[in-house]
mmCIF file of C-alpha atoms and ligand atoms in Angstrom:
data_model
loop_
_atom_site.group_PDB
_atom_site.id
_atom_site.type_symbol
_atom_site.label_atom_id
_atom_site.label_comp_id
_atom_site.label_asym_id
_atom_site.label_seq_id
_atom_site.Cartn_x
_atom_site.Cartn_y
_atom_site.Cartn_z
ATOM 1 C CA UNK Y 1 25.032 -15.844 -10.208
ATOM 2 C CA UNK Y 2 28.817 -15.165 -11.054
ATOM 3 C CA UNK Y 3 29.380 -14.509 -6.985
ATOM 4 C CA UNK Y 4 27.804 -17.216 -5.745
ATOM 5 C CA UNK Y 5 30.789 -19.174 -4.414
ATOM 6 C CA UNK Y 6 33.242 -17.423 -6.615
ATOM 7 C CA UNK Y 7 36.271 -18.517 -4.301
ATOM 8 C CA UNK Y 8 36.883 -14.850 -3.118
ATOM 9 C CA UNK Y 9 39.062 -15.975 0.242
ATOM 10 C CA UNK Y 10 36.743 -14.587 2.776
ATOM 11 C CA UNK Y 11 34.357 -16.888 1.399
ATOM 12 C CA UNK Y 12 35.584 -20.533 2.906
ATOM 13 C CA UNK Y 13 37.223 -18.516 5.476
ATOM 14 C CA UNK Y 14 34.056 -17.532 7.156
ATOM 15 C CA UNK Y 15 32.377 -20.293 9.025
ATOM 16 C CA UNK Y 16 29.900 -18.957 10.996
ATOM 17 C CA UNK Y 17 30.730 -22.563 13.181
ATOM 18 C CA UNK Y 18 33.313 -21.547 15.686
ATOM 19 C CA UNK Y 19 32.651 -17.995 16.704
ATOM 20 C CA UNK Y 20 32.985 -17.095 20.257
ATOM 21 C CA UNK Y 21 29.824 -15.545 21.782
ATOM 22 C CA UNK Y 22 30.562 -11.979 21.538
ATOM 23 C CA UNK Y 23 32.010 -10.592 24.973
ATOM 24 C CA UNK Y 24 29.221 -7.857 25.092
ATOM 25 C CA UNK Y 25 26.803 -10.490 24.421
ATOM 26 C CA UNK Y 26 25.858 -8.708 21.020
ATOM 27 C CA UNK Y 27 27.053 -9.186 17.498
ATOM 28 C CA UNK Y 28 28.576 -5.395 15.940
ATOM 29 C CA UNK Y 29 26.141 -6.750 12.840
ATOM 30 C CA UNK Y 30 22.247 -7.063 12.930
ATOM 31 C CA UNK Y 31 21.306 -8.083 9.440
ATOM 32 C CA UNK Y 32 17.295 -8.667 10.655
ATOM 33 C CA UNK Y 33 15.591 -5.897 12.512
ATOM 34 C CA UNK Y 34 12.147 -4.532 12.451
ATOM 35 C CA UNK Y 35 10.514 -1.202 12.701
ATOM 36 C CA UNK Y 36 7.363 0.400 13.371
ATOM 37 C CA UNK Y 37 7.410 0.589 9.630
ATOM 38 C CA UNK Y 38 6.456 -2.939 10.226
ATOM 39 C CA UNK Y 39 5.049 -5.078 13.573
ATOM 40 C CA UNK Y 40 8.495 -3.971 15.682
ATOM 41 C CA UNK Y 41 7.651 -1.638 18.440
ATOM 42 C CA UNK Y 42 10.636 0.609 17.753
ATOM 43 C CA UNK Y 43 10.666 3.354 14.961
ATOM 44 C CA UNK Y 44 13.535 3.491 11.939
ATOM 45 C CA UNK Y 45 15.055 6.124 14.048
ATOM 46 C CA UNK Y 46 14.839 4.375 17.671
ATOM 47 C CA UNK Y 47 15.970 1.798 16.545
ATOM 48 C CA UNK Y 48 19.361 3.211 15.485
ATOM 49 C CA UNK Y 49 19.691 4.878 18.863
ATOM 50 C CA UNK Y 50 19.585 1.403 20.182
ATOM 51 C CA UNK Y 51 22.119 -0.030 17.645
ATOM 52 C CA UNK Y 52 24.730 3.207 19.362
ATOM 53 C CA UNK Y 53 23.837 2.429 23.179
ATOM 54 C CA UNK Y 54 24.457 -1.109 22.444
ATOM 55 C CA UNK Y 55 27.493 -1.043 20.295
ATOM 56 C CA UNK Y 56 25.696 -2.512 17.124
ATOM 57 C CA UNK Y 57 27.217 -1.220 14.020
ATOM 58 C CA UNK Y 58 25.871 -2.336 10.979
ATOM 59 C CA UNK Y 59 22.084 -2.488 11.147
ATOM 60 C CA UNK Y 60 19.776 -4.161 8.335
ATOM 61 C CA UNK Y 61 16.235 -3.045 8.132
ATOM 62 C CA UNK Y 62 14.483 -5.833 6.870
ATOM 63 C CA UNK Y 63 10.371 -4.683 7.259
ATOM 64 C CA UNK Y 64 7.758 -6.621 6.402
ATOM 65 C CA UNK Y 65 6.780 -6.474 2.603
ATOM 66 C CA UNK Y 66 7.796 -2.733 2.810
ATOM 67 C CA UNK Y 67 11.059 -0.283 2.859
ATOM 68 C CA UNK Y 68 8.599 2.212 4.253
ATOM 69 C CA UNK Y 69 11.418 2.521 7.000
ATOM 70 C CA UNK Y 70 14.509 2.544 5.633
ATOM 71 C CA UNK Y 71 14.997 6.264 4.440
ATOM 72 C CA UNK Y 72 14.537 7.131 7.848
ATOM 73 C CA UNK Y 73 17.107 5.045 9.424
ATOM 74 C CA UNK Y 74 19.753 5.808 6.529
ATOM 75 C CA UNK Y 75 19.146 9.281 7.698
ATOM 76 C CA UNK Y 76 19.353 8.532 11.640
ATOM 77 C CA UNK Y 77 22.520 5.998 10.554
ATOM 78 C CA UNK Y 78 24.537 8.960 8.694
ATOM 79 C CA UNK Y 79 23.771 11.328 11.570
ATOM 80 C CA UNK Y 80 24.602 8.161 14.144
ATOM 81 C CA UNK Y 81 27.363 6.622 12.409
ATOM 82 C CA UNK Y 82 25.590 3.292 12.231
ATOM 83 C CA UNK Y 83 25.900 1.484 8.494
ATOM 84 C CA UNK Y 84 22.260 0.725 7.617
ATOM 85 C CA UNK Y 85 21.405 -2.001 4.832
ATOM 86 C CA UNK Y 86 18.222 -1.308 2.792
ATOM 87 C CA UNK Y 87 16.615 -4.587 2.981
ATOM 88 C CA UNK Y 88 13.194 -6.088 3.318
ATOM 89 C CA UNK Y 89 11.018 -9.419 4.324
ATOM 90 C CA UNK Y 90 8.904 -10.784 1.438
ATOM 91 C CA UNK Y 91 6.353 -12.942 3.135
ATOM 92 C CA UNK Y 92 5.720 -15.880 0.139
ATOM 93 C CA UNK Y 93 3.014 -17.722 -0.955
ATOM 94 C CA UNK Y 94 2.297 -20.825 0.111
ATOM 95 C CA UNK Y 95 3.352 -23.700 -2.063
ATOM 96 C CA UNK Y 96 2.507 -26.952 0.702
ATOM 97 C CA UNK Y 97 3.178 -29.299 -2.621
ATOM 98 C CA UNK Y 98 6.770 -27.890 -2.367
ATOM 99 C CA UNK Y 99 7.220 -27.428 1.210
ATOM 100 C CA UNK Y 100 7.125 -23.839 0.298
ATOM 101 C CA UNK Y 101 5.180 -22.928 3.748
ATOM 102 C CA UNK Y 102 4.992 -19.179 4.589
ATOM 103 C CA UNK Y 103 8.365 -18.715 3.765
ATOM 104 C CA UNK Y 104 10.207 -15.482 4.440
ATOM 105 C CA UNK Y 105 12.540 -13.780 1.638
ATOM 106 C CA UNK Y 106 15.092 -11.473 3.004
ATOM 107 C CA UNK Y 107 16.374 -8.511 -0.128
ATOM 108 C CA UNK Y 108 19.807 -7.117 1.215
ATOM 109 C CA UNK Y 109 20.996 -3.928 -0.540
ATOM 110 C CA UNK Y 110 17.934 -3.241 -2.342
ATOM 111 C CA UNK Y 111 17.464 0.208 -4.012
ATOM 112 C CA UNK Y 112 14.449 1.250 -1.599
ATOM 113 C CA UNK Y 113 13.833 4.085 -4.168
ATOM 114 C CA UNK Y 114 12.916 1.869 -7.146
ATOM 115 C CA UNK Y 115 9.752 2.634 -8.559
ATOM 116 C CA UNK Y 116 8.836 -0.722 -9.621
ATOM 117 C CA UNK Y 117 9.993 -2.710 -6.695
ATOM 118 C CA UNK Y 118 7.936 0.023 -4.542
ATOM 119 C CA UNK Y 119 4.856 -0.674 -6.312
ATOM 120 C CA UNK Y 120 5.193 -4.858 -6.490
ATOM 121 C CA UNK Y 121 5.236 -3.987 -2.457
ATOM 122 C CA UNK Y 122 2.737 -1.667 -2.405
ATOM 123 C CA UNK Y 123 0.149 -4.376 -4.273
ATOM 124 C CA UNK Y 124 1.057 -7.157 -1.224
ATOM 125 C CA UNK Y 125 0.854 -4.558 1.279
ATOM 126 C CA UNK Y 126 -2.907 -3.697 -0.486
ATOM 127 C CA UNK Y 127 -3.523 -7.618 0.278
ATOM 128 C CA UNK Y 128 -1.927 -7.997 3.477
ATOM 129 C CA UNK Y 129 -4.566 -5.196 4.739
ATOM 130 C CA UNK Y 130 -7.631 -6.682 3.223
ATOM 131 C CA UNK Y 131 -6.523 -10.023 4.364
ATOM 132 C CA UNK Y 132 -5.863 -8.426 8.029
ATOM 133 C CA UNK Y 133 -9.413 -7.270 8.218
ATOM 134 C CA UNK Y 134 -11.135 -10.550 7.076
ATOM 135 C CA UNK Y 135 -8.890 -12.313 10.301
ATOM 136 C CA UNK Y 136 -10.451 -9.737 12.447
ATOM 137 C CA UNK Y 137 -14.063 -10.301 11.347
ATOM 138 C CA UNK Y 138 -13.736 -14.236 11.687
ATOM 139 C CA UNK Y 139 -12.741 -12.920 15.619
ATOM 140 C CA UNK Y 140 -15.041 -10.670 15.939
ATOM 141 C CA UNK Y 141 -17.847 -13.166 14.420
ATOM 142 C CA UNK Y 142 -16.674 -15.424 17.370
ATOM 143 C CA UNK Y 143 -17.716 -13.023 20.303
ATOM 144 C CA UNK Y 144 -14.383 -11.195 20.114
ATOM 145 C CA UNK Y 145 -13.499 -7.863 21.343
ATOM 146 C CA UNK Y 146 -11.274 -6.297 18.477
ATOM 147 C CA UNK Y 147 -12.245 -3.245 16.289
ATOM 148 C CA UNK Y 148 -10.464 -3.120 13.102
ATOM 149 C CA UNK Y 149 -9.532 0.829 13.781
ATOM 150 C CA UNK Y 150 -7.850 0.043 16.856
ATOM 151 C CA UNK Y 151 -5.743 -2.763 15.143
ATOM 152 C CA UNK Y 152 -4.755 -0.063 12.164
ATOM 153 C CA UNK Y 153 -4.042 2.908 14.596
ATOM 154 C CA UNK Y 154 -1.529 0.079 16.608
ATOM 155 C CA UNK Y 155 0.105 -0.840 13.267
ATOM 156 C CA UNK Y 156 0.732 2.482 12.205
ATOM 157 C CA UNK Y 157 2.769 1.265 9.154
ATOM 158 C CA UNK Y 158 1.955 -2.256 7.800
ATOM 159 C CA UNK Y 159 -0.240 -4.293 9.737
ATOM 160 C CA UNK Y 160 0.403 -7.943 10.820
ATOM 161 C CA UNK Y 161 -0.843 -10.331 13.020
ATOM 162 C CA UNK Y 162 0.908 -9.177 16.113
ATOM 163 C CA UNK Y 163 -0.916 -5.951 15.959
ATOM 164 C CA UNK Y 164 -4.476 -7.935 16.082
ATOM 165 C CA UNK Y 165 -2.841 -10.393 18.583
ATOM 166 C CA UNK Y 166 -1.960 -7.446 20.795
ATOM 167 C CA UNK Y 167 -5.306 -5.388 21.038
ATOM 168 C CA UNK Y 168 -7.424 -8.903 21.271
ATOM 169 C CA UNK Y 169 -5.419 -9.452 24.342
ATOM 170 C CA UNK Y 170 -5.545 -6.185 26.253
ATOM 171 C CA UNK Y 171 -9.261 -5.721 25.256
ATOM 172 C CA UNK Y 172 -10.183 -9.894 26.107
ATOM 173 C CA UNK Y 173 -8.562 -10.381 29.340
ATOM 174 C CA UNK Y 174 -9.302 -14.089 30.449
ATOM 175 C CA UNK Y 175 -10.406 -15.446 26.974
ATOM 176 C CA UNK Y 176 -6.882 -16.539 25.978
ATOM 177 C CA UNK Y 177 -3.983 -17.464 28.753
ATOM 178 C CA UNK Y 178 -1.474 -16.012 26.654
ATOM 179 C CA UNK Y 179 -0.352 -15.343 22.877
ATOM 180 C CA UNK Y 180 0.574 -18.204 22.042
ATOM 181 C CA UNK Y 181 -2.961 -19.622 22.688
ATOM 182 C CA UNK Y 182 -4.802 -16.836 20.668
ATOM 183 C CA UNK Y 183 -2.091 -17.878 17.791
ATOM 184 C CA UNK Y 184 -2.785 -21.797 17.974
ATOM 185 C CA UNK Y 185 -6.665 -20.992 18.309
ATOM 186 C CA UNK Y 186 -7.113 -18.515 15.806
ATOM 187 C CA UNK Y 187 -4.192 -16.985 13.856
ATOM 188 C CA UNK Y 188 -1.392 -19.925 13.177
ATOM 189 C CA UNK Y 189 -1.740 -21.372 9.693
ATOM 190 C CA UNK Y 190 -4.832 -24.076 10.148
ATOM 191 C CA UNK Y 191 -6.409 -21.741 13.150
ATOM 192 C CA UNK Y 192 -9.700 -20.370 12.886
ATOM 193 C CA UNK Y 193 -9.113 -16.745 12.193
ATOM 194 C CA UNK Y 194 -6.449 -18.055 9.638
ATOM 195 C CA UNK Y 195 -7.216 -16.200 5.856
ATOM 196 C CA UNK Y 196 -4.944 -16.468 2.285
ATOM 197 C CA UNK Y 197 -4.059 -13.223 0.592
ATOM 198 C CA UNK Y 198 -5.395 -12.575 -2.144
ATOM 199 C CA UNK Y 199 -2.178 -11.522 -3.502
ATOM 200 C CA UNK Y 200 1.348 -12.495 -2.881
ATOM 201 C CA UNK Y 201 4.585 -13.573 -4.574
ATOM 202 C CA UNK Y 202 5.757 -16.830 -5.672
ATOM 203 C CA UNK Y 203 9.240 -17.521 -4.447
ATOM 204 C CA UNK Y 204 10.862 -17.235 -7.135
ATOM 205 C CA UNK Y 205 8.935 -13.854 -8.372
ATOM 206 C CA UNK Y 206 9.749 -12.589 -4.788
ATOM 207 C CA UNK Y 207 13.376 -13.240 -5.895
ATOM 208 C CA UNK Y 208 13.109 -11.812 -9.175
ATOM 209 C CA UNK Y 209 11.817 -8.524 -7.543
ATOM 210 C CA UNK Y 210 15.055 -8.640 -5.112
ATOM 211 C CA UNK Y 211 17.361 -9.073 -7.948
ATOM 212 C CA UNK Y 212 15.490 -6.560 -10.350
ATOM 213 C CA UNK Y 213 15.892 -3.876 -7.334
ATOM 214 C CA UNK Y 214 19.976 -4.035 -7.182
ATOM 215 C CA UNK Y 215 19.694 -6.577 -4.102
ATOM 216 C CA UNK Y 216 20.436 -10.481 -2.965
ATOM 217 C CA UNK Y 217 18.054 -12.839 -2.176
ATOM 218 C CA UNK Y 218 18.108 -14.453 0.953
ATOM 219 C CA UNK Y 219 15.983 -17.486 2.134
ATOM 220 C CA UNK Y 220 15.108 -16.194 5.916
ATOM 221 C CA UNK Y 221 15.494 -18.221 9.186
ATOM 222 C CA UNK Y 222 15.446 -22.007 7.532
ATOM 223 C CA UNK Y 223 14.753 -23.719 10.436
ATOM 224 C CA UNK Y 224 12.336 -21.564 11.728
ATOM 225 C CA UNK Y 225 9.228 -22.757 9.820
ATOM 226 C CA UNK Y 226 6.861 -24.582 11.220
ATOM 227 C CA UNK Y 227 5.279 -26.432 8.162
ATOM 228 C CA UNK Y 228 8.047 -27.498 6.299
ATOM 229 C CA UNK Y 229 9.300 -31.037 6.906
ATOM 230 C CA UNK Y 230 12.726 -31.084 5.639
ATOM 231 C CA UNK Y 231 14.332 -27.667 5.511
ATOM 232 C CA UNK Y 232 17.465 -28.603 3.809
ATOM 233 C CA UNK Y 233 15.680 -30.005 1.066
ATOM 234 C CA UNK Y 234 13.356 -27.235 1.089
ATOM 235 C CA UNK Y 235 16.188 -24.598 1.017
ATOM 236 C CA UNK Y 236 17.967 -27.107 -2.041
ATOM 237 C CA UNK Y 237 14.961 -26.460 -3.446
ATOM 238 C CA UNK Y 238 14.205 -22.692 -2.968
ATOM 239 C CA UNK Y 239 18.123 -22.025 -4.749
ATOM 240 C CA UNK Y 240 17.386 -24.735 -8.240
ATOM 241 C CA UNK Y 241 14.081 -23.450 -8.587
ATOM 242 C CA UNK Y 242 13.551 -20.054 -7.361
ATOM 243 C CA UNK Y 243 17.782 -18.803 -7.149
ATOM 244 C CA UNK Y 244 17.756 -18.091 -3.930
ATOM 245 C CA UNK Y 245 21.481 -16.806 -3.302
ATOM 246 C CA UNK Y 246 21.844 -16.277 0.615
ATOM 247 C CA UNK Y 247 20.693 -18.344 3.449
ATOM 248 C CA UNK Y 248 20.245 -16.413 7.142
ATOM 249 C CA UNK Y 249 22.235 -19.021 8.638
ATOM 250 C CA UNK Y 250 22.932 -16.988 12.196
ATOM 251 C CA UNK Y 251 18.950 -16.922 14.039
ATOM 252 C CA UNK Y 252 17.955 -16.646 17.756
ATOM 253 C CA UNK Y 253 15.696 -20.554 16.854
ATOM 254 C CA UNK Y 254 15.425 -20.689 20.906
ATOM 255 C CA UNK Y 255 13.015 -17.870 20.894
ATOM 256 C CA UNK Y 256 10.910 -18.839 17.663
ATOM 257 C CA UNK Y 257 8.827 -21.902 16.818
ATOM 258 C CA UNK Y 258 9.665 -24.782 16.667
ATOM 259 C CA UNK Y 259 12.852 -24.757 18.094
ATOM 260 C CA UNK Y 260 11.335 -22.117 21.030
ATOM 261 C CA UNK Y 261 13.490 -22.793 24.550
ATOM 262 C CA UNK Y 262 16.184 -25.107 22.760
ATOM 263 C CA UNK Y 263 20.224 -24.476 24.802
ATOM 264 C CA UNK Y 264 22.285 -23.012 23.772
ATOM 265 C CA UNK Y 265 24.300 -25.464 22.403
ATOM 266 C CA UNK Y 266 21.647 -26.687 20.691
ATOM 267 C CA UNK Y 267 21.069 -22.940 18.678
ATOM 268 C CA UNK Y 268 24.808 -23.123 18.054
ATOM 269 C CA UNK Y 269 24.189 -27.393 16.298
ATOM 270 C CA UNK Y 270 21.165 -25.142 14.514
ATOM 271 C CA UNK Y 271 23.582 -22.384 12.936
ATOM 272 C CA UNK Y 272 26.405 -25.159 12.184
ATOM 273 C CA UNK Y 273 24.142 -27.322 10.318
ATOM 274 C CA UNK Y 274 22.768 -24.459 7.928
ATOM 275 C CA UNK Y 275 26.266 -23.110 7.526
ATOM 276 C CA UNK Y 276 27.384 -26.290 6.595
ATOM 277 C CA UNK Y 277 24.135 -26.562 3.697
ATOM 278 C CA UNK Y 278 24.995 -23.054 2.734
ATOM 279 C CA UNK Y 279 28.006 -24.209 2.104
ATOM 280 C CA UNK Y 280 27.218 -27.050 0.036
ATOM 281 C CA UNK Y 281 25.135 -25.528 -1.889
ATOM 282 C CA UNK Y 282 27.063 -22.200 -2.566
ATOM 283 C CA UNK Y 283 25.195 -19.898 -0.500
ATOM 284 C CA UNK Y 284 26.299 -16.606 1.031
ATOM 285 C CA UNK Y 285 25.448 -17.042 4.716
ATOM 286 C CA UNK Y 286 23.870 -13.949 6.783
ATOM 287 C CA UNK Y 287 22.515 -13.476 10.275
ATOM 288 C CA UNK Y 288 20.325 -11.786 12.265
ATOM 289 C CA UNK Y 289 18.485 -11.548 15.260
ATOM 290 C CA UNK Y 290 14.624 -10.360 13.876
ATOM 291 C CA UNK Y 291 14.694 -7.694 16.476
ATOM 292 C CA UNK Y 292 10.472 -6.653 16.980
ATOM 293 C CA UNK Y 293 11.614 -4.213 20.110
ATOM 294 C CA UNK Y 294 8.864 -5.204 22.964
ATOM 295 C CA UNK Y 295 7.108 -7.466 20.486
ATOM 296 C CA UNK Y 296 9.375 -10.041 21.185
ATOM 297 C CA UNK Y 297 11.901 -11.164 23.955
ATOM 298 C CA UNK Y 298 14.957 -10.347 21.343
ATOM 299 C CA UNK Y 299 17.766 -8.068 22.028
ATOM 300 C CA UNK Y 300 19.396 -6.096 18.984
ATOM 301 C CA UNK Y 301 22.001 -8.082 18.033
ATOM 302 C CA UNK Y 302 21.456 -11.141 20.040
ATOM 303 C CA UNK Y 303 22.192 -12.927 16.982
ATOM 304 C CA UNK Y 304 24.397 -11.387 13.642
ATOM 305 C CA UNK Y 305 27.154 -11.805 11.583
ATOM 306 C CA UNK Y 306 31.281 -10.895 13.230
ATOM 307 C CA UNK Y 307 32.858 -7.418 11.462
ATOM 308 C CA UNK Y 308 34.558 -10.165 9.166
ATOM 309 C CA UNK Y 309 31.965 -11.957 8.147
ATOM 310 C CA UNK Y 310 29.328 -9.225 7.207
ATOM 311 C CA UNK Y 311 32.813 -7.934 5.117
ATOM 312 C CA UNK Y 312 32.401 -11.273 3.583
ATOM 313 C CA UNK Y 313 28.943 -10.951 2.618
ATOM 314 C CA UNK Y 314 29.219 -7.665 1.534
ATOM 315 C CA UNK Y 315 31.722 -7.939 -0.509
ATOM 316 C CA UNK Y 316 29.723 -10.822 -2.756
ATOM 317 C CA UNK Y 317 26.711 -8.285 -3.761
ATOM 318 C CA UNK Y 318 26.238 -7.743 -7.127
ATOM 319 C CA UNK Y 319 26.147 -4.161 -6.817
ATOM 320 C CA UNK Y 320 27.674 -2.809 -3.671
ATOM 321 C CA UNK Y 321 26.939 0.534 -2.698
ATOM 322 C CA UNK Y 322 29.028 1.963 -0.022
ATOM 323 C CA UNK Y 323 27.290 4.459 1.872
ATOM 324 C CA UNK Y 324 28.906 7.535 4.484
ATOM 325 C CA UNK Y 325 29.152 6.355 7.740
ATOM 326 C CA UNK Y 326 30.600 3.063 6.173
ATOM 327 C CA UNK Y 327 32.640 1.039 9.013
ATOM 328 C CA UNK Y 328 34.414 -0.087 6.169
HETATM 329 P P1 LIG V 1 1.993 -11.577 9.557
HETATM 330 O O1 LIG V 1 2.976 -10.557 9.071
HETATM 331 O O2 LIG V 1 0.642 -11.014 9.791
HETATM 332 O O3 LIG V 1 1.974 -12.828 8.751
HETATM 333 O O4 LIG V 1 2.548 -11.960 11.012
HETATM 334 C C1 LIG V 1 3.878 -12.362 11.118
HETATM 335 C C2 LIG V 1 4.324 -12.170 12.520
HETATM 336 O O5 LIG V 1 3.543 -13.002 13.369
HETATM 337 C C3 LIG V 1 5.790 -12.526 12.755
HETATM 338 O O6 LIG V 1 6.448 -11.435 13.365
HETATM 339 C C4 LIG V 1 5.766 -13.695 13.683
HETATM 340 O O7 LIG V 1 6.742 -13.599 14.661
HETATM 341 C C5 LIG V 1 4.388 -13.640 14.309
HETATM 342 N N1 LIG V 1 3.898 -14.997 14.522
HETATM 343 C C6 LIG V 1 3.625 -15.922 13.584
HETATM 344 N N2 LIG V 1 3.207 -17.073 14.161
HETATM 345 C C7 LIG V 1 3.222 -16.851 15.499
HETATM 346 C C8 LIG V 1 2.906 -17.640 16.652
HETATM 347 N N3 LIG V 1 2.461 -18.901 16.542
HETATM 348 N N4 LIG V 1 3.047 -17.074 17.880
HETATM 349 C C9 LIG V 1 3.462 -15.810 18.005
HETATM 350 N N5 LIG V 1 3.801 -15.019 16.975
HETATM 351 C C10 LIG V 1 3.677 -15.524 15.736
HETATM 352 ZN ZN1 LIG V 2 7.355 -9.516 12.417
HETATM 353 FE FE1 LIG V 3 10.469 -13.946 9.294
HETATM 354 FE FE1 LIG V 4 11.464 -10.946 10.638
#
């Protein structure tokens, strides 16, 4: 934990409070993108054609419970000259007791290549799929139109509940007004269609797993979960118990629950507040937008960290790797 807070002078220097929108109405860093790898509609490679055409320069992959996509965009990012950051999203365990609701652990600079980490992932992507297919039998069990191939041959890599969402729309048209619907009727936490894994990791093993694999732990979009009552407690919390280092303090909340539609001036209170708690409680701050390409209104880089402040970040890992095509 030595660089946690260890008063290098970027640290208190970066704010993350008073930063002028960018003029090109993108941030050079995207810390939170997905792939196809994943449920984004883009692939690795796409993805980092995107990140040129719209200036983006540092891009961090950050899949769903796999890496599955990063090779492939280090590989388009030294051809592109974009800097890409091995990362991934742990999706956690629920812990309601501790307000540990489907929480999201981001793992920035992870060695994608390590054997071990690959296979911890490989067991929750194992669950994720058998816990996919029971959703899509409680839907199908209710008069829905949804074959489980169709759903796999959509994902492609790992499946999630946008790819089931997606073919139970185009195949039901009229059954459910809209996506949100199907999600509050069947496949939000309490809906119908809503099924545990069998396996997943405990916060603090998810952040074990990070740190084991040469990366930082970062708690994902805190005030972006539903369930939790009190996200600075929970996030207090998440770093004494589990060691959370980071906190993804920069997040487009108005286009995610519950903060979905808020101004922007109320986004900007959003990101003050949790860099102010990141602050207090030592935490390196990130950002990122949680680009899914046309699975969500997002832009690449609508949210994301300044030049200077992913510098800052950066420059905290425990084990920084530089790679070519560096913009530093
Ligand atoms: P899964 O990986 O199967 O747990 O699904 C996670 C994905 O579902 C994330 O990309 C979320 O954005 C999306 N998601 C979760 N809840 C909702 C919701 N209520 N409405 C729309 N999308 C959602
Ligand atoms: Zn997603
Ligand atoms: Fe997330
Ligand atoms: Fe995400």
């Amino acid at each position: 934990m030595a660089f946690v807070g260890s008063g290098q002078s970027c640290y208190n220097g970066v704010n993350l409070r008073s930063r002028r929108r960018i003029i090109v109405a993108h941030y050079p860093v995207d810390l939170h993108v997905h792939t196809t790898a994943s449920d984004g509609t883009l692939t690795p490679t796409e993805v980092i054609e995107l990140a040129v055409a719209e200036g983006v320069q540092v891009i961090g992959i950050a899949d769903h419970d796999t890496v599955g996509g990063v090779a492939e965009a280090l590989a388009a990012g030294a051809r592109l000259g974009v800097e890409v950051v091995p990362a991934v999203e742990l999706s956690i365990q629920n812990r309601i007791e501790k307000d540990f609701v489907e929480l999201h652990l981001l793992g920035y600079g992870i060695d994608h290549t390590n054997p071990d980490f690959v296979a911890v992932l490989d067991r929750v992507v194992q669950a994720r799929i058998e816990q996919k297919i029971a959703q899509i039998k409680v839907l199908q069990r209710d008069g829905i139109d949804v074959p489980v191939e169709e759903v796999f041959a959509l994902a492609r890599g790992v499946p999630g509940r946008p790819h089931i969402a997606q073919v139970v729309l185009a195949r039901n048209p009229g059954r459910f007004p809209n996506k949100a619907a199907l999600f509050r009727e069947y496949l939000a936490e309490g809906g119908k269609a809503y099924v545990p894994r069998r396996f997943s990791l405990r916060l603090a093993e998810a952040v074990d797993l990070v740190v084991q694999a040469g990366g930082v732990p970062v708690l994902a979009h805190p005030g972006a979960y539903p369930g939790v009552s009190d996200p600075a407690a929970m996030v207090r919390r998440a770093r004494d118990e589990a060691g959370i280092r980071g906190l993804e303090v920069a997040y487009p909340y108005d286009k995610n629950r519950p903060h979905y539609g808020a101004s922007p001036q109320q986004v900007a209170a959003l990101i003050s507040q949790f860099a102010d708690l990141a602050d207090s409680l030592g935490l390196l701050k990130t950002g990122g937008s949680d680009f899914h390409g046309a699975g969500k209104n997002i832009a690449l880089g609508e949210q994301g960290l300044t030049l200077e402040e992913f510098a800052c970040f950066k420059s905290q890992w425990p084990n920084p790797k530089p790679q070519s095509g560096s913009v530093f």
